[in-house]
Short mmCIF file of C-alpha atoms in Angstrom, two decimals:
data_model
loop_
_atom_site.label_atom_id
_atom_site.label_comp_id
_atom_site.label_asym_id
_atom_site.label_seq_id
_atom_site.Cartn_x
_atom_site.Cartn_y
_atom_site.Cartn_z
CA MET A 1 0.02 -0.07 0.08
CA LEU A 2 3.28 2.33 0.79
CA LEU A 3 4.33 1.84 -2.84
CA GLU A 4 1.60 2.60 -4.76
CA LEU A 5 1.07 6.81 -3.22
CA PHE A 6 5.07 6.22 -3.04
CA PRO A 7 6.47 4.63 -6.76
CA ASP A 8 9.08 6.34 -6.36
CA LEU A 9 10.52 4.48 -3.07
CA SER A 10 10.12 0.79 -5.18
CA GLY A 11 14.42 0.91 -5.04
CA LEU A 12 14.45 1.24 -1.06
CA LEU A 13 13.81 -0.90 1.28
CA ILE A 14 11.65 0.81 3.56
CA GLU A 15 12.25 -1.03 7.38
CA GLU A 16 9.77 1.34 9.15
CA VAL A 17 7.18 4.51 9.36
CA ALA A 18 7.35 6.76 11.72
CA ARG A 19 5.67 10.85 12.38
CA TYR A 20 7.01 13.35 14.70
CA PRO A 21 4.92 17.05 15.34
CA GLY A 22 5.08 18.61 11.86
CA GLU A 23 6.86 15.38 9.25
CA VAL A 24 6.89 12.01 9.19
CA VAL A 25 10.04 10.81 8.26
CA VAL A 26 9.88 7.32 6.31
CA LYS A 27 13.50 4.32 7.77
CA ALA A 28 14.91 2.12 4.36
CA ARG A 29 17.91 1.19 2.72
CA GLY A 30 18.46 0.44 -0.48
CA ARG A 31 18.77 -2.86 -1.84
CA ALA A 32 21.26 -3.13 -4.88
CA ALA A 33 24.41 -4.94 -4.09
CA SER A 34 26.01 -3.30 -6.66
CA ALA A 35 26.22 0.74 -8.56
CA ALA A 36 27.33 2.15 -11.31
CA CYS A 37 30.17 5.14 -10.61
CA ARG A 38 30.21 8.28 -13.19
CA CYS A 39 32.62 6.49 -15.64
CA GLY A 40 30.13 4.12 -16.65
CA ARG A 41 31.69 0.66 -14.93
CA ILE A 42 30.34 -1.35 -11.94
CA ALA A 43 31.20 -2.20 -8.85
CA TRP A 44 29.91 -3.77 -5.64
CA ARG A 45 33.18 -2.60 -3.30
CA VAL A 46 31.80 -1.00 -0.02
CA HIS A 47 34.31 1.04 1.43
CA GLY A 48 31.40 3.38 3.80
CA ARG A 49 28.06 3.64 5.46
CA TYR A 50 26.07 7.51 5.39
CA VAL A 51 22.63 7.99 6.41
CA ARG A 52 20.79 10.51 3.51
CA ARG A 53 18.03 12.73 4.40
CA LEU A 54 15.66 13.73 1.71
CA ARG A 55 12.52 15.88 1.43
CA ASP A 56 9.78 14.57 0.18
CA VAL A 57 6.22 16.86 -0.91
CA ALA A 58 3.69 17.00 1.89
CA VAL A 59 1.36 14.34 3.09
CA GLY A 60 -1.98 15.64 4.86
CA GLY A 61 -0.08 18.30 6.03
CA LEU A 62 2.89 17.30 7.43
CA GLY A 63 6.35 17.13 5.63
CA VAL A 64 7.86 14.62 4.58
CA VAL A 65 11.73 12.87 5.44
CA VAL A 66 12.92 9.68 4.13
CA GLU A 67 15.67 8.83 5.65
CA SER A 68 18.75 6.57 3.76
CA CYS A 69 21.18 4.53 4.48
CA VAL A 70 22.69 4.76 2.01
CA CYS A 71 26.81 3.19 1.02
CA ARG A 72 29.33 4.08 -0.75
CA ILE A 73 31.46 1.83 -2.88
CA ARG A 74 34.37 1.74 -4.50
CA CYS A 75 35.37 2.85 -8.31
CA GLU A 76 37.74 -0.64 -9.25
CA ASN A 77 38.79 1.53 -12.57
CA PRO A 78 41.59 2.64 -12.15
CA ASP A 79 41.38 4.99 -14.80
CA CYS A 80 38.75 7.37 -12.99
CA ALA A 81 39.33 10.41 -10.96
CA ALA A 82 36.61 8.91 -8.30
CA VAL A 83 37.81 7.04 -5.37
CA THR A 84 34.76 6.42 -4.01
CA PHE A 85 31.30 7.68 -5.58
CA ALA A 86 27.64 6.77 -3.15
CA GLU A 87 24.85 4.25 -5.31
CA GLN A 88 21.98 6.29 -6.24
CA VAL A 89 18.01 5.22 -6.48
CA ALA A 90 17.08 5.54 -9.64
CA GLY A 91 13.47 8.06 -8.94
CA LEU A 92 13.84 9.71 -5.65
CA THR A 93 17.47 10.50 -5.03
CA ILE A 94 19.99 13.40 -6.69
CA PRO A 95 23.00 13.54 -6.93
CA HIS A 96 24.45 16.51 -4.23
CA SER A 97 20.86 16.75 -3.71
CA ARG A 98 18.38 17.25 0.40
CA TYR A 99 15.67 17.15 -1.93
CA THR A 100 13.72 14.35 -4.31
CA PRO A 101 12.70 15.23 -7.92
CA LEU A 102 9.34 15.89 -6.99
CA LEU A 103 9.64 17.69 -4.09
CA HIS A 104 12.10 19.43 -5.89
CA GLY A 105 10.52 20.41 -9.45
CA VAL A 106 7.20 21.93 -7.05
CA LEU A 107 10.31 24.56 -5.83
CA THR A 108 11.50 25.71 -8.36
CA GLN A 109 7.96 26.07 -10.05
CA ILE A 110 6.84 28.31 -7.14
CA GLY A 111 10.20 29.69 -7.37
CA LEU A 112 8.87 30.62 -10.94
CA ALA A 113 6.70 31.80 -10.11
CA LEU A 114 6.99 34.21 -7.18
CA ALA A 115 10.47 34.51 -6.31
CA GLY A 116 12.34 34.01 -3.32
CA ARG A 117 10.24 35.81 -0.38
CA ALA A 118 6.06 34.84 -1.68
CA GLY A 119 8.11 31.96 -2.81
CA VAL A 120 8.65 31.18 0.96
CA ARG A 121 5.46 31.04 2.24
CA MET A 122 3.42 30.33 -0.59
CA ALA A 123 5.92 26.79 -0.23
CA ALA A 124 4.95 26.64 3.93
CA ALA A 125 1.68 27.53 3.01
CA ALA A 126 2.42 24.01 1.61
CA GLY A 127 3.73 21.37 4.27
CA VAL A 128 7.31 22.86 3.00
CA VAL A 129 9.94 24.94 4.85
CA VAL A 130 12.89 26.48 2.66
CA GLY A 131 14.39 29.28 1.77
CA ARG A 132 14.48 32.32 -0.14
CA ASP A 133 17.54 31.56 -1.42
CA THR A 134 17.82 27.86 -2.25
CA LEU A 135 14.26 29.79 -4.29
CA LEU A 136 16.68 31.70 -6.27
CA ARG A 137 19.70 28.90 -6.37
CA LEU A 138 17.38 26.68 -7.67
CA VAL A 139 16.30 29.47 -10.98
CA ARG A 140 19.15 30.12 -11.90
CA ALA A 141 20.12 26.33 -12.26
CA LEU A 142 17.89 25.88 -15.38
CA PRO A 143 19.29 25.64 -18.28
CA ASP A 144 18.79 28.38 -20.83
CA PRO A 145 15.27 27.20 -22.86
CA LYS A 146 16.12 26.35 -26.60
CA VAL A 147 15.51 29.40 -28.99
CA GLY A 148 13.08 28.04 -31.88
CA GLU A 149 12.35 30.71 -34.92
CA VAL A 150 11.29 34.68 -34.17
CA GLU A 151 9.70 35.57 -36.37
CA VAL A 152 9.19 39.46 -35.03
CA LEU A 153 12.14 40.91 -32.00
CA GLY A 154 12.03 43.55 -29.97
CA VAL A 155 14.75 44.73 -28.57
CA ASP A 156 15.60 47.51 -26.57
CA ASP A 157 17.90 48.84 -23.37
CA PHE A 158 17.88 48.14 -19.54
CA ASP A 159 20.05 49.77 -17.02
CA PHE A 160 22.51 47.58 -15.51
CA ARG A 161 22.86 50.97 -12.71
CA LYS A 162 21.18 54.01 -13.62
CA GLY A 163 22.86 56.75 -15.35
CA ARG A 164 26.08 54.17 -15.64
CA HIS A 165 26.11 50.78 -17.04
CA TYR A 166 23.32 49.85 -19.61
CA GLY A 167 22.36 46.75 -21.46
CA THR A 168 20.54 45.71 -24.45
CA VAL A 169 17.85 42.47 -24.15
CA LEU A 170 16.00 40.82 -27.14
CA ILE A 171 12.21 39.99 -26.12
CA ASP A 172 9.81 36.76 -28.44
CA MET A 173 7.14 40.17 -29.45
CA ASP A 174 5.36 37.42 -30.49
CA THR A 175 5.38 35.15 -26.46
CA HIS A 176 6.39 38.39 -25.03
CA ARG A 177 9.62 36.13 -23.23
CA PRO A 178 13.29 36.64 -23.13
CA LEU A 179 15.42 35.19 -25.49
CA HIS A 180 19.33 37.15 -25.10
CA LEU A 181 21.19 39.62 -23.85
CA PHE A 182 24.00 42.27 -24.59
CA ASP A 183 26.43 44.18 -21.96
CA GLY A 184 26.54 47.32 -23.92
CA ARG A 185 24.31 48.78 -26.35
CA ASP A 186 26.95 48.48 -29.46
CA GLY A 187 25.25 47.32 -32.69
CA GLU A 188 28.00 45.33 -33.44
CA ASP A 189 26.48 42.49 -30.51
CA LEU A 190 22.90 42.98 -31.75
CA ALA A 191 24.30 42.64 -35.77
CA ALA A 192 25.96 38.86 -34.61
CA TRP A 193 23.50 37.44 -32.75
CA LEU A 194 20.94 38.90 -36.03
CA ARG A 195 23.59 36.91 -37.95
CA GLU A 196 22.40 33.58 -36.74
CA HIS A 197 18.74 33.86 -37.09
CA PRO A 198 18.08 34.75 -40.44
CA GLU A 199 14.47 33.87 -39.77
CA ILE A 200 13.48 37.34 -38.95
CA LYS A 201 11.51 39.32 -40.76
CA VAL A 202 10.33 42.49 -38.29
CA ILE A 203 13.02 44.39 -35.49
CA CYS A 204 10.43 46.61 -33.13
CA ARG A 205 12.80 48.80 -32.04
CA ASP A 206 13.38 52.05 -30.15
CA ARG A 207 15.12 55.48 -32.91
CA SER A 208 18.85 54.80 -31.51
CA SER A 209 20.69 55.02 -33.84
CA GLY A 210 23.81 51.86 -32.98
CA TYR A 211 20.05 49.58 -32.72
CA GLY A 212 19.36 51.11 -36.62
CA GLU A 213 23.15 49.85 -37.46
CA GLY A 214 23.63 46.48 -35.57
CA SER A 215 19.42 45.96 -37.39
CA ARG A 216 20.69 47.43 -40.56
CA LEU A 217 24.00 45.16 -41.03
CA GLY A 218 23.02 41.77 -39.16
CA ALA A 219 19.31 41.77 -40.52
CA PRO A 220 18.34 43.41 -43.97
CA GLN A 221 16.29 41.27 -44.91
CA ALA A 222 13.75 42.34 -41.97
CA GLU A 223 11.97 45.64 -41.14
CA GLN A 224 12.63 48.12 -38.29
CA VAL A 225 9.63 49.36 -36.81
CA ALA A 226 8.79 52.30 -34.06
CA ASP A 227 7.58 50.11 -30.96
CA ARG A 228 4.30 51.52 -29.18
CA PHE A 229 5.51 52.71 -25.74
CA HIS A 230 8.09 55.43 -27.76
CA LEU A 231 5.30 55.98 -30.18
CA CYS A 232 2.74 56.63 -27.54
CA GLN A 233 5.94 59.42 -25.11
CA ASN A 234 6.29 60.91 -27.92
CA LEU A 235 3.19 61.15 -28.91
CA GLY A 236 2.53 62.03 -25.22
CA GLN A 237 5.69 65.24 -25.51
CA ALA A 238 4.37 66.84 -28.41
CA VAL A 239 0.84 67.16 -26.48
CA GLU A 240 1.89 69.09 -23.83
CA LYS A 241 4.61 70.94 -25.39
CA THR A 242 1.54 72.56 -27.79
CA VAL A 243 -0.78 72.84 -24.60
CA SER A 244 2.24 74.57 -22.14
CA SER A 245 2.86 77.19 -25.35
CA LEU A 246 -0.80 77.72 -24.89
CA HIS A 247 -1.50 77.90 -21.33
CA SER A 248 -1.90 81.89 -20.73
CA ARG A 249 -4.09 82.07 -23.96
CA LEU A 250 -6.36 79.50 -21.67
CA GLY A 251 -9.69 81.65 -19.91
CA GLU A 252 -10.65 80.65 -16.34
CA PRO A 253 -12.80 78.36 -16.16
CA LEU A 254 -16.78 79.16 -16.20
CA PRO A 255 -19.00 79.05 -13.13
CA SER A 256 -21.73 75.95 -13.23
CA LEU A 257 -24.82 77.35 -15.17
CA GLY A 258 -27.10 76.67 -16.74
CA PRO A 259 -26.22 75.43 -20.72
CA SER A 260 -27.76 78.65 -22.09
CA ALA A 261 -26.12 81.21 -19.61
CA CYS A 262 -22.91 78.93 -20.25
CA ALA A 263 -23.19 80.11 -24.51
CA ASP A 264 -23.51 83.05 -23.80
CA THR A 265 -21.05 84.21 -21.44
CA GLU A 266 -17.41 84.80 -23.57
CA PRO A 267 -15.07 83.26 -20.73
CA LYS A 268 -12.93 85.77 -19.81
CA THR A 269 -8.73 86.19 -20.90
CA ARG A 270 -6.60 84.69 -17.89
CA GLN A 271 -4.50 87.84 -15.95
CA PRO A 272 -1.13 87.50 -15.64
CA PRO A 273 -0.35 86.36 -12.05
CA SER A 274 1.00 89.31 -9.89
CA GLU A 275 4.44 91.37 -9.80
CA LEU A 276 6.54 90.01 -6.67
CA LYS A 277 7.04 92.61 -4.42
CA VAL A 278 10.72 93.53 -4.61
CA VAL A 279 9.59 94.73 -8.42
CA ALA A 280 6.90 96.68 -7.05
CA ARG A 281 9.42 98.72 -4.19
CA LEU A 282 12.04 98.78 -6.82
CA ARG A 283 9.15 100.72 -9.94
CA ASP A 284 7.97 103.22 -6.28
CA GLN A 285 11.73 104.04 -5.36
CA HIS A 286 12.05 104.52 -9.60
CA ALA A 287 8.86 107.06 -9.66
CA ALA A 288 10.18 109.20 -6.84
CA VAL A 289 13.97 109.30 -7.72
CA HIS A 290 12.48 111.42 -10.99
CA LYS A 291 9.76 112.96 -8.29
CA LEU A 292 12.22 114.46 -6.81
CA TRP A 293 14.50 114.97 -10.00
CA ALA A 294 11.34 117.74 -11.02
CA GLN A 295 11.33 119.76 -8.11
CA GLY A 296 15.02 120.06 -8.39
CA LEU A 297 15.48 118.24 -3.96
CA PRO A 298 18.69 117.52 -2.61
CA LYS A 299 19.56 113.77 -3.17
CA SER A 300 19.06 113.76 0.98
CA GLY A 301 16.18 113.89 0.30
CA HIS A 302 15.01 116.62 3.04
CA ARG A 303 13.31 120.20 3.53
CA SER A 304 14.98 123.22 2.98
CA GLU A 305 16.05 125.14 5.22
CA THR A 306 13.78 128.66 4.62
CA ARG A 307 11.56 129.47 7.62
CA THR A 308 8.18 129.17 7.33
CA PRO A 309 6.23 131.92 7.55
CA PRO A 310 3.98 131.87 11.10
CA GLY A 311 0.52 130.70 10.97
CA HIS A 312 1.65 128.46 8.25
CA ARG A 313 2.43 124.52 9.04
CA PRO A 314 5.90 123.76 8.44
CA GLN A 315 6.79 121.01 5.72
CA ALA A 316 6.47 116.94 6.13
CA ARG A 317 10.31 115.91 5.55
CA GLN A 318 10.58 113.23 3.25
CA ARG A 319 12.29 109.63 3.06
CA PRO A 320 15.57 110.31 2.38
CA LEU A 321 16.58 107.34 -0.39
CA ARG A 322 20.32 106.01 -0.71
CA ARG A 323 23.22 107.24 -2.25
CA ARG A 324 22.99 104.37 -4.67
CA ARG A 325 19.38 105.48 -5.80
CA HIS A 326 19.58 108.89 -6.82
CA ARG A 327 23.60 110.18 -8.08
CA GLN A 328 23.58 112.79 -9.79
CA GLU A 329 23.02 112.26 -13.81
CA PRO A 330 19.33 112.04 -13.82
CA PRO A 331 17.93 108.86 -14.72
CA ALA A 332 16.36 106.86 -17.16
CA ARG A 333 13.65 107.57 -17.92
CA ALA A 334 11.05 103.96 -18.96
CA TYR A 335 11.88 101.14 -15.87
CA ARG A 336 13.58 98.62 -17.19
CA ARG A 337 12.98 94.94 -14.71
CA PRO A 338 16.00 94.13 -13.06
CA VAL A 339 17.80 91.13 -14.81
CA HIS A 340 19.74 88.64 -12.71
CA ARG A 341 23.28 87.75 -14.29
CA LEU A 342 25.54 85.01 -13.27
CA PRO A 343 29.02 85.51 -11.57
CA ALA A 344 31.82 84.87 -14.48
CA SER A 345 33.04 80.57 -15.35
CA THR A 346 37.41 80.82 -13.31
CA LEU A 347 37.55 78.83 -17.05
CA GLU A 348 37.25 82.11 -19.47
#
């Protein structure tokens, strides 16, 4: 009955099944008296034994651990680099692995779907304790998928470090799967890759000159088109620039009235923003200087020393102006807005 539930254990002789809090432990030993070395030679001379623990998929919410007594066998081939080797059970063990092939495949799929931390939480809910580094290591150990025939190829850049180090990614636009990565954004690597795939008909790329030259040299038969993202981005930038140039001509929004009232009311022209306080103060001082100059008052702005006739109120004392604001020569008739100049460069 146990072998029907666990067909992978058919190569072992089961001795005991024990249940512990949180897991089920299956104790067993190998059935075969000999094993094949990596060189292909059959050996049967036992060098030693040790207990190997393998984790399997959970059953009933409990983790399964297989404790197998494994023989270490000495290879009789003098030309073999391995002096001793551990016996492997077909369908149950993988060299240098602590998981059965079934659990190995399950964890690999979890790592592909959810990556590190999220994959750890999903595996814990399935009754398997695993670390995030283990999931990422299983994903990295997968072989690269074979690149079949690609008719529509997408070429774009990405950043290893923004503003400093960039790379190139090639994508199959039919399946939306990445095909290859290059270090840098030159067209030479792209041209070399395209020469190995003459079946490409369309190349979807941005407007980089390097990609254009690489596409022309590597796949002259392919048609080059601009991708949708850059077309939409360029359109958005053009619309934003046009609206910004016409922003000053827009009128204020009308009050919430009926449709007839809105149709008869003309929108008001938008008023320019109020000027700064420093500009208003400079304009007032400019007008005061011209007024004093026209009256012939001194630069200090004090009243004259002539005595006031009896019964008349003395003239109010004028507010003195700064000397740098009121010079001997007549000032300019028109007020000019002050221009803030940048300091001269030391390199000039």
